[in-house]
Each structure stands twice: as C-alpha cells, then as structure tokens.
Short mmCIF file of C-alpha atoms in Angstrom, two decimals:
data_model
loop_
_atom_site.label_atom_id
_atom_site.label_comp_id
_atom_site.label_asym_id
_atom_site.label_seq_id
_atom_site.Cartn_x
_atom_site.Cartn_y
_atom_site.Cartn_z
CA ALA A 18 27.09 150.00 32.17
CA GLN A 19 28.95 147.65 34.41
CA THR A 20 27.00 146.29 37.36
CA VAL A 21 27.85 143.77 40.04
CA THR A 22 25.07 141.84 41.74
CA GLN A 23 25.24 139.89 44.96
CA SER A 24 21.86 138.32 45.45
CA GLN A 25 22.46 137.00 48.96
CA PRO A 26 22.40 139.80 51.56
CA GLU A 27 23.06 137.30 54.35
CA MET A 28 24.50 133.81 54.58
CA SER A 29 25.38 131.52 57.45
CA VAL A 30 27.57 128.46 57.69
CA GLN A 31 28.46 125.98 60.38
CA GLU A 32 32.07 126.08 61.49
CA ALA A 33 34.23 123.68 59.43
CA GLU A 34 31.62 123.47 56.70
CA THR A 35 31.73 124.92 53.18
CA VAL A 36 29.80 127.92 51.95
CA THR A 37 29.46 129.53 48.52
CA LEU A 38 28.76 133.22 47.96
CA SER A 39 27.34 134.18 44.62
CA CYS A 40 28.15 137.12 42.37
CA THR A 41 27.11 138.01 38.86
CA TYR A 42 28.19 140.95 36.78
CA ASP A 43 27.31 142.63 33.57
CA THR A 44 29.87 143.86 31.09
CA SER A 45 30.55 144.11 27.40
CA GLU A 46 34.30 144.04 27.95
CA SER A 47 36.42 140.98 27.29
CA ASP A 48 39.34 141.91 29.49
CA TYR A 49 38.79 142.69 33.15
CA TYR A 50 39.50 141.65 36.73
CA LEU A 51 37.20 140.25 39.38
CA PHE A 52 37.76 140.40 43.13
CA TRP A 53 36.36 139.24 46.39
CA TYR A 54 36.96 141.50 49.38
CA LYS A 55 36.36 140.73 53.04
CA GLN A 56 35.32 143.49 55.38
CA PRO A 57 35.55 142.60 59.08
CA PRO A 58 34.16 144.88 61.82
CA SER A 59 37.31 147.01 61.59
CA ARG A 60 35.86 148.26 58.27
CA GLN A 61 39.14 147.61 56.51
CA MET A 62 38.70 145.99 53.13
CA ILE A 63 40.86 142.90 52.73
CA LEU A 64 41.50 141.40 49.33
CA VAL A 65 40.60 137.71 49.47
CA ILE A 66 41.12 136.60 45.91
CA ARG A 67 41.53 138.00 42.41
CA GLN A 68 40.73 136.54 38.98
CA GLU A 69 41.87 137.79 35.60
CA ALA A 70 39.18 137.33 32.97
CA TYR A 71 41.59 135.96 30.38
CA LYS A 72 42.58 133.09 32.68
CA GLN A 73 40.38 130.04 32.43
CA GLN A 74 41.79 128.46 35.56
CA ASN A 75 39.89 129.35 38.72
CA ALA A 76 41.91 131.27 41.30
CA THR A 77 42.59 129.64 44.66
CA GLU A 78 43.98 131.04 47.89
CA ASN A 79 44.21 128.45 50.65
CA ARG A 80 40.63 127.80 51.82
CA PHE A 81 39.19 130.29 49.34
CA SER A 82 38.45 129.43 45.72
CA VAL A 83 36.29 130.83 42.98
CA ASN A 84 34.08 129.38 40.29
CA PHE A 85 34.53 131.74 37.37
CA GLN A 86 32.07 131.22 34.54
CA LYS A 87 32.90 133.89 31.98
CA ALA A 88 30.11 133.12 29.54
CA ALA A 89 27.56 133.21 32.32
CA LYS A 90 29.23 136.25 33.92
CA SER A 91 29.29 134.52 37.24
CA PHE A 92 32.00 134.68 39.90
CA SER A 93 31.18 132.76 43.07
CA LEU A 94 33.41 132.43 46.14
CA LYS A 95 33.72 129.13 47.97
CA ILE A 96 35.03 129.08 51.51
CA SER A 97 36.06 125.65 52.70
CA ASP A 98 36.52 124.59 56.31
CA SER A 99 34.87 127.79 57.53
CA GLN A 100 36.38 129.40 60.60
CA LEU A 101 34.96 131.87 63.08
CA GLY A 102 37.33 134.50 61.74
CA ASP A 103 35.70 134.24 58.34
CA ALA A 104 32.64 136.03 59.66
CA ALA A 105 32.51 139.35 57.84
CA MET A 106 30.91 141.23 54.98
CA TYR A 107 32.09 140.00 51.59
CA PHE A 108 32.11 142.22 48.54
CA CYS A 109 32.42 141.14 44.95
CA ALA A 110 34.05 143.70 42.68
CA TYR A 111 34.73 144.16 39.00
CA ALA A 112 37.56 146.22 37.57
CA ARG A 113 37.60 147.45 34.03
CA LEU A 114 40.99 147.94 32.49
CA LEU A 115 41.53 151.45 31.19
CA SER A 116 44.69 151.75 29.09
CA ASN A 117 47.25 153.91 30.85
CA THR A 118 45.02 155.58 33.36
CA GLY A 119 44.31 152.77 35.75
CA ASN A 120 41.20 150.85 36.50
CA GLN A 121 37.61 151.60 37.37
CA PHE A 122 36.12 149.51 40.12
CA TYR A 123 32.51 148.50 40.64
CA PHE A 124 31.34 146.87 43.84
CA GLY A 125 28.40 144.66 44.69
CA THR A 126 26.22 145.40 47.70
CA GLY A 127 27.84 142.76 49.85
CA THR A 128 26.95 139.49 51.59
CA SER A 129 27.09 139.27 55.36
CA LEU A 130 28.52 135.92 56.39
CA THR A 131 27.86 134.46 59.83
CA VAL A 132 29.85 131.48 61.05
CA ILE A 133 28.05 129.37 63.62
CA PRO A 134 30.24 127.64 66.21
CA ASP B 262 18.06 158.35 46.36
CA ALA B 263 20.90 158.99 43.94
CA GLY B 264 23.36 157.01 46.02
CA VAL B 265 26.77 158.21 47.10
CA ILE B 266 27.96 160.96 44.78
CA GLN B 267 31.61 161.65 44.14
CA SER B 268 33.26 164.35 42.09
CA PRO B 269 35.20 164.62 39.99
CA ARG B 270 35.05 161.16 38.41
CA HIS B 271 38.48 161.62 36.89
CA GLU B 272 41.30 163.94 37.88
CA VAL B 273 44.65 164.36 36.20
CA THR B 274 47.12 166.68 37.81
CA GLU B 275 50.80 167.40 38.01
CA MET B 276 53.04 166.53 40.91
CA GLY B 277 53.01 169.21 43.58
CA GLN B 278 49.51 170.42 42.88
CA GLU B 279 46.69 170.37 45.39
CA VAL B 280 43.87 167.91 44.74
CA THR B 281 40.43 167.97 46.37
CA LEU B 282 38.03 165.08 46.09
CA ARG B 283 34.40 165.51 47.04
CA CYS B 284 31.72 163.23 48.36
CA LYS B 285 28.03 163.49 49.10
CA PRO B 286 26.81 160.56 51.20
CA ILE B 287 23.35 159.10 51.13
CA SER B 288 20.97 161.20 53.17
CA GLY B 289 20.45 159.81 56.65
CA HIS B 290 23.66 157.81 56.73
CA ASP B 291 25.68 158.54 59.86
CA TYR B 292 28.95 156.97 58.74
CA LEU B 293 31.18 158.12 55.92
CA PHE B 294 34.31 156.35 54.75
CA TRP B 295 37.15 157.24 52.41
CA TYR B 296 38.98 154.34 50.74
CA ARG B 297 41.89 154.22 48.33
CA GLN B 298 42.10 151.44 45.77
CA THR B 299 45.22 150.30 43.93
CA MET B 300 45.96 147.04 42.20
CA MET B 301 48.93 146.42 44.45
CA ARG B 302 47.44 147.25 47.84
CA GLY B 303 43.78 146.58 47.22
CA LEU B 304 41.25 148.71 49.03
CA GLU B 305 42.60 150.65 52.01
CA LEU B 306 40.50 152.50 54.55
CA LEU B 307 41.90 156.01 54.92
CA ILE B 308 39.51 157.58 57.39
CA TYR B 309 35.94 157.39 58.57
CA PHE B 310 33.50 159.81 60.15
CA ASN B 311 30.55 159.30 62.44
CA ASN B 312 28.05 162.15 62.60
CA ASN B 313 30.60 164.42 60.88
CA VAL B 314 33.31 163.67 63.46
CA PRO B 315 36.51 161.89 62.35
CA ILE B 316 36.74 158.67 64.31
CA ASP B 317 39.72 156.83 62.89
CA ASP B 318 42.27 158.42 60.58
CA SER B 319 45.00 155.86 61.15
CA GLY B 320 44.85 154.86 57.50
CA MET B 321 45.76 158.31 56.22
CA PRO B 322 49.16 157.73 54.65
CA GLU B 323 50.85 160.97 55.67
CA ASP B 324 50.38 164.62 56.50
CA ARG B 325 49.83 165.48 52.88
CA PHE B 326 46.38 163.93 53.21
CA SER B 327 43.55 165.62 55.08
CA ALA B 328 39.81 165.03 55.23
CA LYS B 329 36.93 167.13 56.46
CA MET B 330 33.22 166.73 56.90
CA PRO B 331 31.74 170.17 57.56
CA ASN B 332 28.17 168.87 57.50
CA ALA B 333 26.18 165.69 57.13
CA SER B 334 25.92 165.97 53.38
CA PHE B 335 29.45 166.77 52.31
CA SER B 336 33.01 165.59 52.78
CA THR B 337 36.32 166.36 51.15
CA LEU B 338 39.61 164.54 50.87
CA LYS B 339 42.53 166.81 50.09
CA ILE B 340 46.05 165.94 49.00
CA GLN B 341 48.62 168.71 49.16
CA PRO B 342 51.12 168.44 47.57
CA SER B 343 50.21 165.50 45.36
CA GLU B 344 52.75 162.92 44.27
CA PRO B 345 52.71 160.28 41.49
CA ARG B 346 52.38 157.50 44.08
CA ASP B 347 49.03 158.98 45.08
CA SER B 348 47.58 157.84 41.77
CA ALA B 349 44.70 155.51 42.59
CA VAL B 350 40.95 155.26 42.67
CA TYR B 351 39.48 156.93 45.74
CA PHE B 352 36.13 155.67 46.97
CA CYS B 353 33.73 157.32 49.32
CA ALA B 354 31.16 155.13 51.05
CA SER B 355 28.40 155.70 53.57
CA SER B 356 26.33 153.55 55.86
CA MET B 357 23.39 154.06 58.11
CA VAL B 358 24.56 152.33 61.26
CA TRP B 359 27.66 150.52 62.34
CA GLY B 360 27.76 146.97 61.09
CA THR B 361 25.63 147.47 58.01
CA SER B 362 26.83 147.24 54.49
CA PRO B 363 28.28 150.53 53.23
CA PHE B 364 27.17 151.93 49.93
CA PHE B 365 30.07 152.84 47.72
CA GLY B 366 30.28 155.80 45.40
CA PRO B 367 31.55 155.39 41.85
CA GLY B 368 35.04 156.49 42.85
CA THR B 369 37.41 159.20 41.64
CA ARG B 370 40.28 158.07 39.48
CA LEU B 371 43.26 160.24 40.31
CA THR B 372 46.34 160.38 38.12
CA VAL B 373 49.30 162.41 39.28
CA LEU B 374 51.89 162.99 36.59
#
C-alpha cells in the first residue's frame, strides 16, 4: 500500500532563512507524481510544487525547490528566504497514475511551519 | 480509530445522474471538510462544517452541489445532475480543533461519463 510519511509535525525558521521539510513515501510503482501543498489558516489547499517521478531534474518554483531522491523514496521541500506568509501547514502527497480513470492521492500528516520575525 | 471513512471509493456514473458521496469523520472531531482534487486545479476546499453546521460553502462550484451533515458522525456531498467536468477525487477530512492538522480520508474517485 502507498503511504506518505512526514516525520516533522512542527518546524520553525527565522525570517529570511532556509528551511527543509522532509517527506518519504512507500510505493512499488515506477510512475507517479509527488506534491507539496500549503494550507494557510483559510484551510484552502494551495499547490506549491509538483514533481513527476520520471523526471530526474528537481522541480523549482521561485523560492521553493525539492530534493527528489527516487531510489530512497524521499521528497523534501526547501523554502529559501522564508517569509512570514510562508507560515502554514505543509502536506506532502503522492498520486498514483491510474490509466484512464484518474489518479489516487495519498497525503502525509502534515508539518506545521512557523516563521519567526 | 479507523480514521476518516469515505464511500464509495470509486464511482462511475453517466452525465445527468445524481451522485452521493459519504463520509464518516473521526469520532470527536468537530470540523469536517470536503475537498475536490484535480490535476489541473489541485486541491480545492468545497465546504466545511463545525459541529455539524456549515460554516463556509464559498468553494461549492454551483447549485448542483450540496452538502449535509445530519449528525456528528456522517456527512454527504451530493451532485445533481452530474456532469463530466465533475470528474475528480473528492476528499473528506476532519480535525479536532481549528488550526490543527486535518486527517484526510482515502478519497472517492468520481468519473462522470
């Protein structure tokens, strides 16, 4: 069964510094997607970054980047130059590709990030 | 605890049919959320309840969607009539208090033909 593990329930970072959130997953599939979502107090889930498993190059979106280690089944999120608005819950998610019928998503338990002014 | 339970896990229906998705939150959790997940739009919050009362339904896409929570242990999300663009994975999640991490159910994969 697919599982997603976020071993850090809480993290904190000084404003303007860099922080890394960890995520590991378990799968026997070779083709899949990985995501990081941000959930601010509004409870909306905002897609931060997405990685296709077949791509070796790590995805990057502005201050957000990932370290994707497929063999180790690790997918960490690095936030550079942290800002106060980055404070939120962050969820790692795995999506298994299912032919014509869409995808099945699995979420980690989340990491609460605090940004210290 | 068994976690958040959703049923059915998969639903395939034809356009125009009514679809009802079900959710059983974790016992003792006061908040219940319905999310819709697509590859294009990511995870969207549709509606959430606090103590069985709908608090914010601004994410419900249109009148074809309705959600109820008749008691603390059960909620439904209904689509009538369904359309192909409603095809997505629908997640139910619950949390104990505001500001804590929600626990997500396994999701219901809906396909509307």
